[in-house]
Amino acid sequence: MWWNSWFTCLCASVYLVIMYVRWFRRKANAKYARMSGPRKLPLIGHAHKFFRATPGQIANTLKYFGSFPSPVCIYMGPLPHVAIFDPEQLQVILHSQNCLDKSIQYSFLRVSRTLISAPTYLWKGQRKALNPSFGAAILNNFVPIFNEKCAILTGLLEKHVGQPERNYTRDLCKFTLDQIYATALGCDFDMQRSPDGERSLDLIESYIKVMVARIYTVWKYPEFIYRMTSGYKREQEILKTYHETIISKLLKAIDFEEKLKQSEVDFSNEYTDTKKPHIFIDLLLKLIRDGDEVAKEDIFQQIDMILFAGNDTTAKTTSFILLMLAMHPEVQERCYREILEVCPGQDQSVSAEDVSRLPYLDMACRETMRLFPVGSVLARVTTADIKLNDEHTIPANSTVIMGIYQMHRDPKIWGPNADEFDPNNFLPEKVAKRHPYSYLPFSGGPRNCVGMRYAWLSLKILVVHMLRKYRLKTSLTMDQIRIKYGLILNIANGCMLTLERR
C-alpha cells in the first residue's frame, strides 16, 4: 500500500538525518565520551533526572552529578551539557576567551544587551566603560549613603523588637533597593518608606516568578512557543507596569532626555564634591550619547539589570548572613565584641576603614557566602574548543554548567564538616592552602560580578549597624534550612528572626 512506502521513506529519512548528525558531531562526541557521568537513557539522556524537579530539588540533582569526577557530561535529551565541579577546571573555563558568552537562560531576563547577558563583543565595551561606577574611588563616596540607609532600616525595625519571629527578607530587599537608587542611580526615592518601594518589590517578585517558571519548563525555551503562553503575556504586563509607573518616574527625576542632549554629564549631589561621570547612571548616559555599546532604547534594560541583579543578590546575601549569625549566637557575640572595639557607638558612622578592621566579621560573612552562594549555578557557552587538561577538552558550542554550590560544600575541599557553618574555614592559613577558585561567591575571571566591591562593603556596613543595635535570634536550625533555586539561590524558610535591643 502507498502508506507503507511513505512510512518506509520517512523512517529512512529520519535514519539518514540521525546518521549525518552523528557523523558531523563525531569528533565532539568523542570528547564527550571521555567525560564521566551516569549511564544515559536512549533519546532522553539524563533528562529524567530533572523531570518535574522543583527549585528545591535541583541542588540535590546537581549534587548527584557532582559525585562523578569532573567534568561530567549531562545529556538533556540529545543535547550534551558539560558540568564542572573542580576548582582548577573552573579557573580554566572562567579565564578562557572562548567561554565568555552566557547560556540561553540568561536571555529570558529580557536584559540581553546588558552586562548580565550581552554577547561578548558588546559586553567587553560596556564592562570597560561601566567598571568605574563600582570602583574603589566612588565607593568611598557611597559610604555616607550606606550609613544613612542603615540608620533608616534599624529605626524602622524598632517596632519589631520583642515581637514574635518574622521573615525580614522583604525589609532587607527594600533597604538594598533604597541604596541602589540613591547610589548607582543618583536619585533618592526613599524606597524603604515610600509606597514605590512596596510597589517595586511586588513587581520584581512577580517578574522573577514568571522567569523561574520559564527556566524550569524546557518546552517554553523556544521564543516562538513561549510567546503563545500566558507566561509571556504576564511578563509583558509586569514590565510595562514597572517601566511606566516606576522607571519612568526615575528617568524624569534624573532629567534623562535633557542629559542626553548635553555634551557632558555632570551629576553633582550632596554626597559627592567632585565632578563625575562616576556613578552608574552617569556612565550609562555617556555610553548612550556616544552610541557605540548602548542605544537609547536600551535604557529600560540597563536599569532593569541593575535593579533585578544588584538588589536581589545583595538583599538575599545579607539575609543569609543575619540568619547565620542568629543561628550561631557564639559567632554573633564574637562579631559584636569585635565591632565594639572598632566603632562602638550605636549611631556612629561606619567607614570603609572600619570595615577593613573587622577580620572575624569578614570570616563569618565569607563562610555564609560559601554555604549559600546566591550565584549557585553559572552557565556559559563555548565558542571554540577549550582544553581543560591533558585528558579532557570541551568542544565548541557546548553549554558549560558550573556547580558553585556543590563545590562550596565539597568535603574534598572543605573537609568532612563541609555542610556546617564555621568561620574558621577562612583563617588566613586555611585560605592559603586552598585553590583560589574553590571559593567563587561572585564568580571569577574577566566576567565576574561587576558590583562585587559594592555588595561586599554595603552588606558589611549593614551587619555592623544591625549587631550594634540588636541581638538576633531564630528558632531555625541548620538541619531545617531548605534550599531552592530560582534566578538565584534562596533559603525557602526565609530570614526568620526575633530582635532584642542591646
Short mmCIF file of C-alpha atoms in Angstrom, two decimals:
data_model
loop_
_atom_site.label_atom_id
_atom_site.label_comp_id
_atom_site.label_asym_id
_atom_site.label_seq_id
_atom_site.Cartn_x
_atom_site.Cartn_y
_atom_site.Cartn_z
CA MET A 1 0.00 0.00 0.00
CA TRP A 2 1.08 3.59 -0.63
CA TRP A 3 1.28 4.45 3.08
CA ASN A 4 3.75 1.61 3.63
CA SER A 5 6.06 3.14 1.05
CA TRP A 6 5.57 6.58 2.60
CA PHE A 7 6.34 5.27 6.10
CA THR A 8 9.42 3.45 4.85
CA CYS A 9 10.69 6.64 3.16
CA LEU A 10 10.03 8.62 6.35
CA CYS A 11 11.94 6.15 8.51
CA ALA A 12 14.81 6.08 6.04
CA SER A 13 14.94 9.89 6.02
CA VAL A 14 14.99 10.10 9.80
CA TYR A 15 17.70 7.44 9.94
CA LEU A 16 19.83 9.29 7.40
CA VAL A 17 19.45 12.57 9.30
CA ILE A 18 20.46 10.90 12.56
CA MET A 19 23.46 9.22 10.94
CA TYR A 20 24.52 12.51 9.34
CA VAL A 21 24.30 14.38 12.64
CA ARG A 22 26.27 11.66 14.40
CA TRP A 23 28.92 11.74 11.69
CA PHE A 24 29.07 15.54 11.73
CA ARG A 25 29.45 15.56 15.54
CA ARG A 26 31.73 12.54 15.75
CA LYS A 27 34.77 14.50 16.98
CA ALA A 28 32.77 16.36 19.61
CA ASN A 29 31.04 13.16 20.71
CA ALA A 30 34.42 11.51 21.15
CA LYS A 31 35.38 14.32 23.55
CA TYR A 32 32.11 13.98 25.47
CA ALA A 33 32.61 10.21 25.68
CA ARG A 34 35.83 10.70 27.66
CA MET A 35 33.93 12.54 30.39
CA SER A 36 32.35 10.87 33.39
CA GLY A 37 28.65 10.65 34.16
CA PRO A 38 25.85 8.18 34.87
CA ARG A 39 24.51 5.91 32.18
CA LYS A 40 22.14 7.77 29.88
CA LEU A 41 18.83 6.53 28.54
CA PRO A 42 18.03 6.35 24.80
CA LEU A 43 16.69 9.62 23.35
CA ILE A 44 16.12 11.40 26.69
CA GLY A 45 19.66 11.02 28.04
CA HIS A 46 19.65 12.23 31.66
CA ALA A 47 16.60 14.47 31.33
CA HIS A 48 14.60 12.15 33.59
CA LYS A 49 16.82 13.27 36.48
CA PHE A 50 15.37 16.76 36.09
CA PHE A 51 11.82 15.72 35.21
CA ARG A 52 9.37 17.62 37.41
CA ALA A 53 12.25 18.71 39.60
CA THR A 54 11.22 21.60 41.83
CA PRO A 55 13.54 24.53 42.60
CA GLY A 56 14.11 22.88 45.96
CA GLN A 57 15.26 19.60 44.37
CA ILE A 58 17.71 20.98 41.80
CA ALA A 59 20.51 21.30 44.37
CA ASN A 60 20.31 17.59 45.18
CA THR A 61 20.11 16.70 41.48
CA LEU A 62 23.30 18.62 40.76
CA LYS A 63 24.88 17.10 43.87
CA TYR A 64 24.21 13.69 42.35
CA PHE A 65 26.05 14.65 39.15
CA GLY A 66 28.78 16.24 41.27
CA SER A 67 29.53 12.85 42.80
CA PHE A 68 31.14 11.87 39.47
CA PRO A 69 34.66 13.06 38.59
CA SER A 70 34.62 16.48 36.92
CA PRO A 71 33.97 17.18 34.05
CA VAL A 72 30.60 15.41 33.89
CA CYS A 73 28.64 15.05 30.65
CA ILE A 74 24.89 15.53 31.16
CA TYR A 75 22.60 14.80 28.22
CA MET A 76 19.38 16.79 28.18
CA GLY A 77 17.71 14.68 25.52
CA PRO A 78 20.22 14.54 22.65
CA LEU A 79 21.97 17.77 23.74
CA PRO A 80 25.15 17.36 25.81
CA HIS A 81 25.98 19.75 28.66
CA VAL A 82 29.30 19.77 30.49
CA ALA A 83 29.15 20.18 34.27
CA ILE A 84 32.24 21.39 36.13
CA PHE A 85 32.76 20.94 39.87
CA ASP A 86 36.56 21.21 40.10
CA PRO A 87 38.39 24.48 41.05
CA GLU A 88 41.27 24.02 38.64
CA GLN A 89 38.92 23.30 35.74
CA LEU A 90 36.72 26.25 36.73
CA GLN A 91 39.73 28.53 36.58
CA VAL A 92 40.44 27.40 33.03
CA ILE A 93 36.82 27.92 31.98
CA LEU A 94 36.30 31.30 33.62
CA HIS A 95 39.52 32.73 32.20
CA SER A 96 39.04 31.38 28.70
CA GLN A 97 38.24 33.94 26.00
CA ASN A 98 36.28 31.11 24.35
CA CYS A 99 33.79 30.83 27.22
CA LEU A 100 32.53 34.34 27.90
CA ASP A 101 29.09 34.03 26.30
CA LYS A 102 26.17 33.28 28.64
CA SER A 103 23.73 30.40 28.16
CA ILE A 104 20.23 30.78 26.72
CA GLN A 105 18.57 31.01 30.15
CA TYR A 106 20.11 34.44 30.77
CA SER A 107 18.27 35.82 27.74
CA PHE A 108 14.95 35.09 29.44
CA LEU A 109 15.52 38.08 31.73
CA ARG A 110 14.95 40.47 28.79
CA VAL A 111 18.26 42.24 29.51
CA SER A 112 20.16 40.70 26.60
CA ARG A 113 22.10 43.90 25.83
CA THR A 114 23.43 44.44 29.36
CA LEU A 115 26.39 43.23 31.41
CA ILE A 116 24.41 40.19 32.62
CA SER A 117 23.79 38.50 29.30
CA ALA A 118 25.17 40.60 26.43
CA PRO A 119 27.22 38.76 23.80
CA THR A 120 30.96 39.06 24.34
CA TYR A 121 31.59 41.72 21.68
CA LEU A 122 29.02 44.01 23.32
CA TRP A 123 29.84 43.10 26.91
CA LYS A 124 33.54 43.99 26.65
CA GLY A 125 32.90 47.62 25.75
CA GLN A 126 30.19 48.03 28.37
CA ARG A 127 32.27 46.43 31.11
CA LYS A 128 35.24 48.67 30.42
CA ALA A 129 33.05 51.78 30.39
CA LEU A 130 30.90 50.93 33.44
CA ASN A 131 33.59 49.44 35.70
CA PRO A 132 34.50 52.79 37.33
CA SER A 133 30.93 53.18 38.62
CA PHE A 134 31.63 50.39 41.13
CA GLY A 135 35.34 51.05 41.71
CA ALA A 136 37.10 51.86 44.98
CA ALA A 137 37.11 55.63 44.42
CA ILE A 138 33.37 56.02 44.01
CA LEU A 139 32.61 53.53 46.79
CA ASN A 140 34.17 55.88 49.33
CA ASN A 141 31.61 58.48 48.27
CA PHE A 142 28.82 55.93 48.78
CA VAL A 143 29.74 55.18 52.41
CA PRO A 144 27.68 58.09 53.87
CA ILE A 145 24.67 56.87 51.88
CA PHE A 146 25.14 53.32 53.13
CA ASN A 147 25.20 54.61 56.71
CA GLU A 148 22.14 56.80 56.21
CA LYS A 149 20.11 53.93 54.74
CA CYS A 150 21.24 51.58 57.52
CA ALA A 151 20.06 54.09 60.11
CA ILE A 152 16.66 54.24 58.42
CA LEU A 153 16.37 50.44 58.40
CA THR A 154 17.39 49.91 62.02
CA GLY A 155 14.98 52.68 63.01
CA LEU A 156 12.12 51.06 61.11
CA LEU A 157 12.85 47.73 62.79
CA GLU A 158 12.39 49.20 66.29
CA LYS A 159 8.68 48.35 66.20
CA HIS A 160 9.51 44.65 65.88
CA VAL A 161 11.70 44.45 68.99
CA GLY A 162 10.32 41.82 71.35
CA GLN A 163 7.69 40.77 68.81
CA PRO A 164 7.21 37.19 67.53
CA GLU A 165 9.60 35.77 64.97
CA ARG A 166 9.03 37.07 61.45
CA ASN A 167 10.62 36.98 57.99
CA TYR A 168 12.81 40.05 57.40
CA THR A 169 13.69 39.29 53.79
CA ARG A 170 11.34 41.90 52.37
CA ASP A 171 12.63 44.61 54.73
CA LEU A 172 16.16 43.89 53.50
CA CYS A 173 15.06 43.94 49.87
CA LYS A 174 13.55 47.41 50.30
CA PHE A 175 16.72 48.51 52.07
CA THR A 176 19.05 47.41 49.25
CA LEU A 177 16.67 48.87 46.66
CA ASP A 178 16.81 52.17 48.54
CA GLN A 179 20.63 52.07 48.45
CA ILE A 180 20.85 51.32 44.75
CA TYR A 181 18.52 54.18 43.83
CA ALA A 182 20.50 56.64 45.95
CA THR A 183 23.95 55.47 44.81
CA ALA A 184 24.09 53.82 41.38
CA LEU A 185 21.07 55.71 40.03
CA GLY A 186 21.71 59.01 41.82
CA CYS A 187 18.08 59.52 42.80
CA ASP A 188 16.88 59.15 46.38
CA PHE A 189 13.28 57.90 46.30
CA ASP A 190 13.35 56.78 49.97
CA MET A 191 12.26 53.29 48.91
CA GLN A 192 12.16 51.96 52.49
CA ARG A 193 9.37 54.33 53.47
CA SER A 194 7.78 55.16 50.13
CA PRO A 195 4.85 53.25 48.58
CA ASP A 196 7.08 52.93 45.50
CA GLY A 197 9.31 50.58 47.49
CA GLU A 198 6.48 48.15 48.15
CA ARG A 199 5.17 48.50 44.60
CA SER A 200 8.63 47.89 43.12
CA LEU A 201 9.17 44.74 45.16
CA ASP A 202 5.74 43.40 44.24
CA LEU A 203 6.52 43.85 40.53
CA ILE A 204 10.07 42.50 40.77
CA GLU A 205 8.93 39.43 42.71
CA SER A 206 6.13 38.78 40.21
CA TYR A 207 8.52 39.12 37.31
CA ILE A 208 11.08 36.76 38.86
CA LYS A 209 8.33 34.19 39.48
CA VAL A 210 7.40 34.24 35.77
CA MET A 211 11.06 33.92 34.73
CA VAL A 212 11.67 30.99 37.08
CA ALA A 213 8.61 29.22 35.68
CA ARG A 214 10.08 29.51 32.20
CA ILE A 215 13.56 28.35 33.23
CA TYR A 216 12.12 25.18 34.74
CA THR A 217 9.84 24.43 31.78
CA VAL A 218 12.07 23.37 28.89
CA TRP A 219 9.35 23.40 26.25
CA LYS A 220 9.00 27.16 26.85
CA TYR A 221 12.61 27.80 25.80
CA PRO A 222 11.89 28.47 22.09
CA GLU A 223 10.78 32.10 21.90
CA PHE A 224 8.05 31.49 19.28
CA ILE A 225 6.43 28.90 21.56
CA TYR A 226 6.81 31.00 24.72
CA ARG A 227 5.10 33.98 23.08
CA MET A 228 1.93 31.89 22.80
CA THR A 229 1.79 31.24 26.55
CA SER A 230 0.09 33.12 29.39
CA GLY A 231 3.54 33.49 30.98
CA TYR A 232 4.71 35.74 28.15
CA LYS A 233 1.58 37.88 28.42
CA ARG A 234 2.08 38.20 32.17
CA GLU A 235 5.77 39.04 31.72
CA GLN A 236 4.99 41.86 29.30
CA GLU A 237 2.26 43.24 31.58
CA ILE A 238 4.66 43.37 34.53
CA LEU A 239 7.43 45.05 32.53
CA LYS A 240 5.03 47.61 31.07
CA THR A 241 3.65 48.49 34.51
CA TYR A 242 7.11 48.62 36.08
CA HIS A 243 8.54 50.84 33.37
CA GLU A 244 5.56 53.20 33.22
CA THR A 245 5.00 53.60 36.97
CA ILE A 246 8.49 53.30 38.48
CA ILE A 247 11.30 53.62 35.94
CA SER A 248 9.68 56.47 34.01
CA LYS A 249 9.50 58.42 37.27
CA LEU A 250 13.22 57.77 37.78
CA LEU A 251 14.10 58.92 34.25
CA LYS A 252 12.10 62.08 34.79
CA ALA A 253 13.79 62.74 38.12
CA ILE A 254 17.28 62.49 36.63
CA ASP A 255 16.28 64.57 33.57
CA PHE A 256 17.19 61.72 31.24
CA GLU A 257 16.13 63.36 27.96
CA GLU A 258 17.85 66.64 28.80
CA LYS A 259 21.05 64.94 29.94
CA LEU A 260 21.30 63.13 26.61
CA LYS A 261 21.39 66.47 24.84
CA GLN A 262 24.34 67.72 26.88
CA SER A 263 27.91 67.28 25.69
CA GLU A 264 28.98 66.33 29.21
CA VAL A 265 27.08 64.79 32.08
CA ASP A 266 27.55 66.45 35.47
CA PHE A 267 25.61 64.81 38.26
CA SER A 268 26.51 66.53 41.50
CA ASN A 269 24.73 65.67 44.69
CA GLU A 270 25.00 66.19 48.41
CA TYR A 271 27.17 63.13 48.88
CA THR A 272 29.96 63.98 46.44
CA ASP A 273 32.07 67.06 45.98
CA THR A 274 33.80 66.03 42.77
CA LYS A 275 32.63 66.18 39.20
CA LYS A 276 31.92 62.89 37.55
CA PRO A 277 30.74 60.86 35.46
CA HIS A 278 31.25 58.33 38.18
CA ILE A 279 28.02 56.66 39.16
CA PHE A 280 26.37 54.02 37.02
CA ILE A 281 23.63 56.18 35.54
CA ASP A 282 26.15 58.89 34.53
CA LEU A 283 28.38 56.48 32.66
CA LEU A 284 25.35 54.83 31.10
CA LEU A 285 24.16 58.19 29.78
CA LYS A 286 27.60 58.79 28.31
CA LEU A 287 27.52 55.40 26.58
CA ILE A 288 24.09 56.12 25.13
CA ARG A 289 25.19 59.55 23.97
CA ASP A 290 28.31 58.10 22.32
CA GLY A 291 26.06 55.50 20.68
CA ASP A 292 28.58 52.65 20.50
CA GLU A 293 27.71 49.93 23.03
CA VAL A 294 24.33 51.15 24.32
CA ALA A 295 21.34 52.55 22.42
CA LYS A 296 18.75 54.91 23.88
CA GLU A 297 16.15 52.13 23.62
CA ASP A 298 18.30 50.01 25.96
CA ILE A 299 17.80 52.30 28.95
CA PHE A 300 14.98 50.20 30.44
CA GLN A 301 17.05 47.01 30.06
CA GLN A 302 20.05 48.61 31.72
CA ILE A 303 18.08 49.88 34.70
CA ASP A 304 16.21 46.57 34.99
CA MET A 305 19.58 44.86 35.08
CA ILE A 306 20.99 46.93 37.92
CA LEU A 307 17.77 46.62 39.94
CA PHE A 308 16.95 42.95 39.32
CA ALA A 309 20.52 41.71 39.67
CA GLY A 310 22.01 44.13 42.17
CA ASN A 311 19.06 44.33 44.52
CA ASP A 312 18.01 40.69 44.88
CA THR A 313 21.53 39.26 45.16
CA THR A 314 22.72 41.72 47.83
CA ALA A 315 19.48 41.55 49.82
CA LYS A 316 19.41 37.75 49.87
CA THR A 317 23.09 37.51 50.81
CA THR A 318 22.55 39.95 53.68
CA SER A 319 19.53 37.99 54.90
CA PHE A 320 21.57 34.77 54.83
CA ILE A 321 24.33 36.40 56.91
CA LEU A 322 21.91 37.72 59.54
CA LEU A 323 20.21 34.33 59.75
CA MET A 324 23.54 32.51 60.22
CA LEU A 325 24.56 34.94 62.96
CA ALA A 326 21.22 34.44 64.70
CA MET A 327 21.59 30.67 64.38
CA HIS A 328 25.12 30.74 65.84
CA PRO A 329 24.99 33.11 68.85
CA GLU A 330 28.61 32.47 69.82
CA VAL A 331 29.75 33.72 66.41
CA GLN A 332 27.36 36.68 66.65
CA GLU A 333 28.72 37.71 70.04
CA ARG A 334 32.33 37.44 68.87
CA CYS A 335 31.48 39.67 65.89
CA TYR A 336 29.72 42.10 68.23
CA ARG A 337 32.73 42.34 70.56
CA GLU A 338 34.99 42.95 67.58
CA ILE A 339 32.67 45.73 66.36
CA LEU A 340 32.70 47.40 69.80
CA GLU A 341 36.49 47.66 69.61
CA VAL A 342 36.40 49.38 66.21
CA CYS A 343 33.22 51.52 66.05
CA PRO A 344 31.24 51.12 69.31
CA GLY A 345 28.67 53.92 69.11
CA GLN A 346 25.19 52.73 68.11
CA ASP A 347 24.71 55.75 65.88
CA GLN A 348 28.35 56.08 64.84
CA SER A 349 29.01 56.07 61.10
CA VAL A 350 30.93 53.07 59.81
CA SER A 351 33.79 53.87 57.44
CA ALA A 352 35.41 51.66 54.82
CA GLU A 353 38.49 51.64 57.06
CA ASP A 354 36.38 50.40 59.99
CA VAL A 355 35.09 47.53 57.85
CA SER A 356 38.65 46.52 56.96
CA ARG A 357 39.46 46.21 60.68
CA LEU A 358 36.80 43.54 61.33
CA PRO A 359 38.52 40.28 60.31
CA TYR A 360 36.24 37.90 62.19
CA LEU A 361 33.08 39.52 60.83
CA ASP A 362 34.66 39.20 57.40
CA MET A 363 35.23 35.48 58.01
CA ALA A 364 31.60 34.99 59.14
CA CYS A 365 30.31 36.75 56.02
CA ARG A 366 32.56 34.72 53.74
CA GLU A 367 31.50 31.48 55.38
CA THR A 368 27.84 32.35 54.86
CA MET A 369 28.52 33.03 51.19
CA ARG A 370 30.32 29.70 50.95
CA LEU A 371 27.32 27.77 52.21
CA PHE A 372 24.75 29.93 50.41
CA PRO A 373 26.24 31.49 47.26
CA VAL A 374 23.45 33.40 45.51
CA GLY A 375 25.12 32.65 42.17
CA SER A 376 24.94 28.93 42.87
CA VAL A 377 24.99 27.82 39.22
CA LEU A 378 26.78 29.59 36.37
CA ALA A 379 26.23 28.67 32.74
CA ARG A 380 28.30 29.62 29.71
CA VAL A 381 28.55 28.58 26.06
CA THR A 382 31.87 27.74 24.43
CA THR A 383 32.70 29.44 21.13
CA ALA A 384 35.70 27.17 20.45
CA ASP A 385 37.26 24.03 21.90
CA ILE A 386 38.67 24.52 25.43
CA LYS A 387 41.37 22.19 26.70
CA LEU A 388 40.80 21.56 30.41
CA ASN A 389 43.80 19.28 30.87
CA ASP A 390 45.70 16.54 29.07
CA GLU A 391 42.68 14.23 29.27
CA HIS A 392 39.66 16.45 28.61
CA THR A 393 38.67 19.03 26.01
CA ILE A 394 35.27 20.73 25.94
CA PRO A 395 34.01 21.00 22.34
CA ALA A 396 32.89 24.26 20.78
CA ASN A 397 29.18 25.14 21.10
CA SER A 398 28.87 23.30 24.41
CA THR A 399 26.80 24.55 27.31
CA VAL A 400 29.00 24.54 30.41
CA ILE A 401 27.32 24.32 33.82
CA MET A 402 29.42 25.37 36.80
CA GLY A 403 28.19 23.97 40.12
CA ILE A 404 29.37 26.60 42.60
CA TYR A 405 27.05 25.46 45.41
CA GLN A 406 28.22 21.86 45.11
CA MET A 407 31.90 22.86 45.01
CA HIS A 408 31.48 25.10 48.06
CA ARG A 409 30.30 22.06 50.02
CA ASP A 410 32.73 19.50 48.63
CA PRO A 411 34.30 17.53 51.53
CA LYS A 412 37.45 17.02 49.43
CA ILE A 413 37.97 20.78 49.60
CA TRP A 414 36.33 21.83 52.87
CA GLY A 415 36.73 18.72 54.98
CA PRO A 416 34.23 16.25 56.49
CA ASN A 417 32.12 19.04 58.04
CA ALA A 418 31.66 20.92 54.77
CA ASP A 419 27.92 21.46 55.37
CA GLU A 420 28.46 23.10 58.76
CA PHE A 421 28.88 26.81 59.46
CA ASP A 422 32.44 27.51 60.60
CA PRO A 423 34.02 30.95 60.03
CA ASN A 424 37.42 29.40 60.80
CA ASN A 425 37.33 28.00 57.27
CA PHE A 426 38.57 31.47 56.31
CA LEU A 427 41.52 31.72 58.63
CA PRO A 428 44.42 33.03 56.51
CA GLU A 429 46.44 29.83 56.86
CA LYS A 430 43.49 27.72 55.65
CA VAL A 431 42.74 30.02 52.73
CA ALA A 432 46.38 29.81 51.63
CA LYS A 433 46.14 26.03 51.34
CA ARG A 434 43.07 26.01 49.09
CA HIS A 435 42.87 26.56 45.36
CA PRO A 436 41.82 30.20 44.77
CA TYR A 437 38.92 29.04 42.59
CA SER A 438 37.49 26.74 45.26
CA TYR A 439 35.53 29.76 46.55
CA LEU A 440 33.55 31.78 43.98
CA PRO A 441 30.66 33.71 45.57
CA PHE A 442 30.99 36.43 42.91
CA SER A 443 32.04 34.17 40.01
CA GLY A 444 35.59 34.66 38.68
CA GLY A 445 37.64 35.64 35.68
CA PRO A 446 37.04 38.69 33.47
CA ARG A 447 33.25 38.28 33.50
CA ASN A 448 32.88 38.18 37.28
CA CYS A 449 30.37 40.29 39.21
CA VAL A 450 30.90 43.98 38.41
CA GLY A 451 29.28 45.03 41.70
CA MET A 452 31.36 42.76 43.92
CA ARG A 453 33.10 45.56 45.89
CA TYR A 454 29.84 47.49 46.20
CA ALA A 455 27.95 44.49 47.60
CA TRP A 456 30.76 43.48 49.93
CA LEU A 457 31.14 46.92 51.52
CA SER A 458 27.43 47.74 51.77
CA LEU A 459 26.38 44.46 53.34
CA LYS A 460 29.13 44.54 55.97
CA ILE A 461 28.23 48.09 56.97
CA LEU A 462 24.63 46.94 57.45
CA VAL A 463 25.67 43.95 59.57
CA VAL A 464 27.66 46.31 61.82
CA HIS A 465 24.63 48.59 62.28
CA MET A 466 22.34 45.64 62.99
CA LEU A 467 24.60 43.96 65.55
CA ARG A 468 25.34 47.20 67.40
CA LYS A 469 21.64 47.79 67.95
CA TYR A 470 20.05 44.34 68.08
CA ARG A 471 20.72 40.85 69.30
CA LEU A 472 19.45 38.44 66.63
CA LYS A 473 17.72 35.15 67.46
CA THR A 474 15.97 32.46 65.43
CA SER A 475 14.18 29.19 66.06
CA LEU A 476 15.61 27.71 62.86
CA THR A 477 18.47 25.23 62.92
CA MET A 478 20.88 24.26 60.15
CA ASP A 479 19.18 20.92 59.54
CA GLN A 480 15.84 22.70 58.99
CA ILE A 481 17.08 25.01 56.22
CA ARG A 482 15.66 24.23 52.79
CA ILE A 483 17.40 25.45 49.66
CA LYS A 484 15.62 26.30 46.44
CA TYR A 485 16.92 27.52 43.09
CA GLY A 486 15.27 30.39 41.27
CA LEU A 487 17.12 33.04 39.34
CA ILE A 488 19.43 32.91 42.34
CA LEU A 489 19.75 30.59 45.33
CA ASN A 490 17.20 31.14 48.09
CA ILE A 491 16.59 29.85 51.58
CA ALA A 492 12.98 28.74 51.36
CA ASN A 493 12.45 29.26 55.11
CA GLY A 494 13.15 32.99 54.78
CA CYS A 495 15.14 35.20 57.16
CA MET A 496 13.19 34.25 60.30
CA LEU A 497 14.39 36.39 63.22
CA THR A 498 13.42 37.89 66.52
CA LEU A 499 15.08 41.15 67.60
CA GLU A 500 16.24 42.11 71.08
CA ARG A 501 17.51 45.63 71.81
CA ARG A 502 21.09 45.63 73.10
#
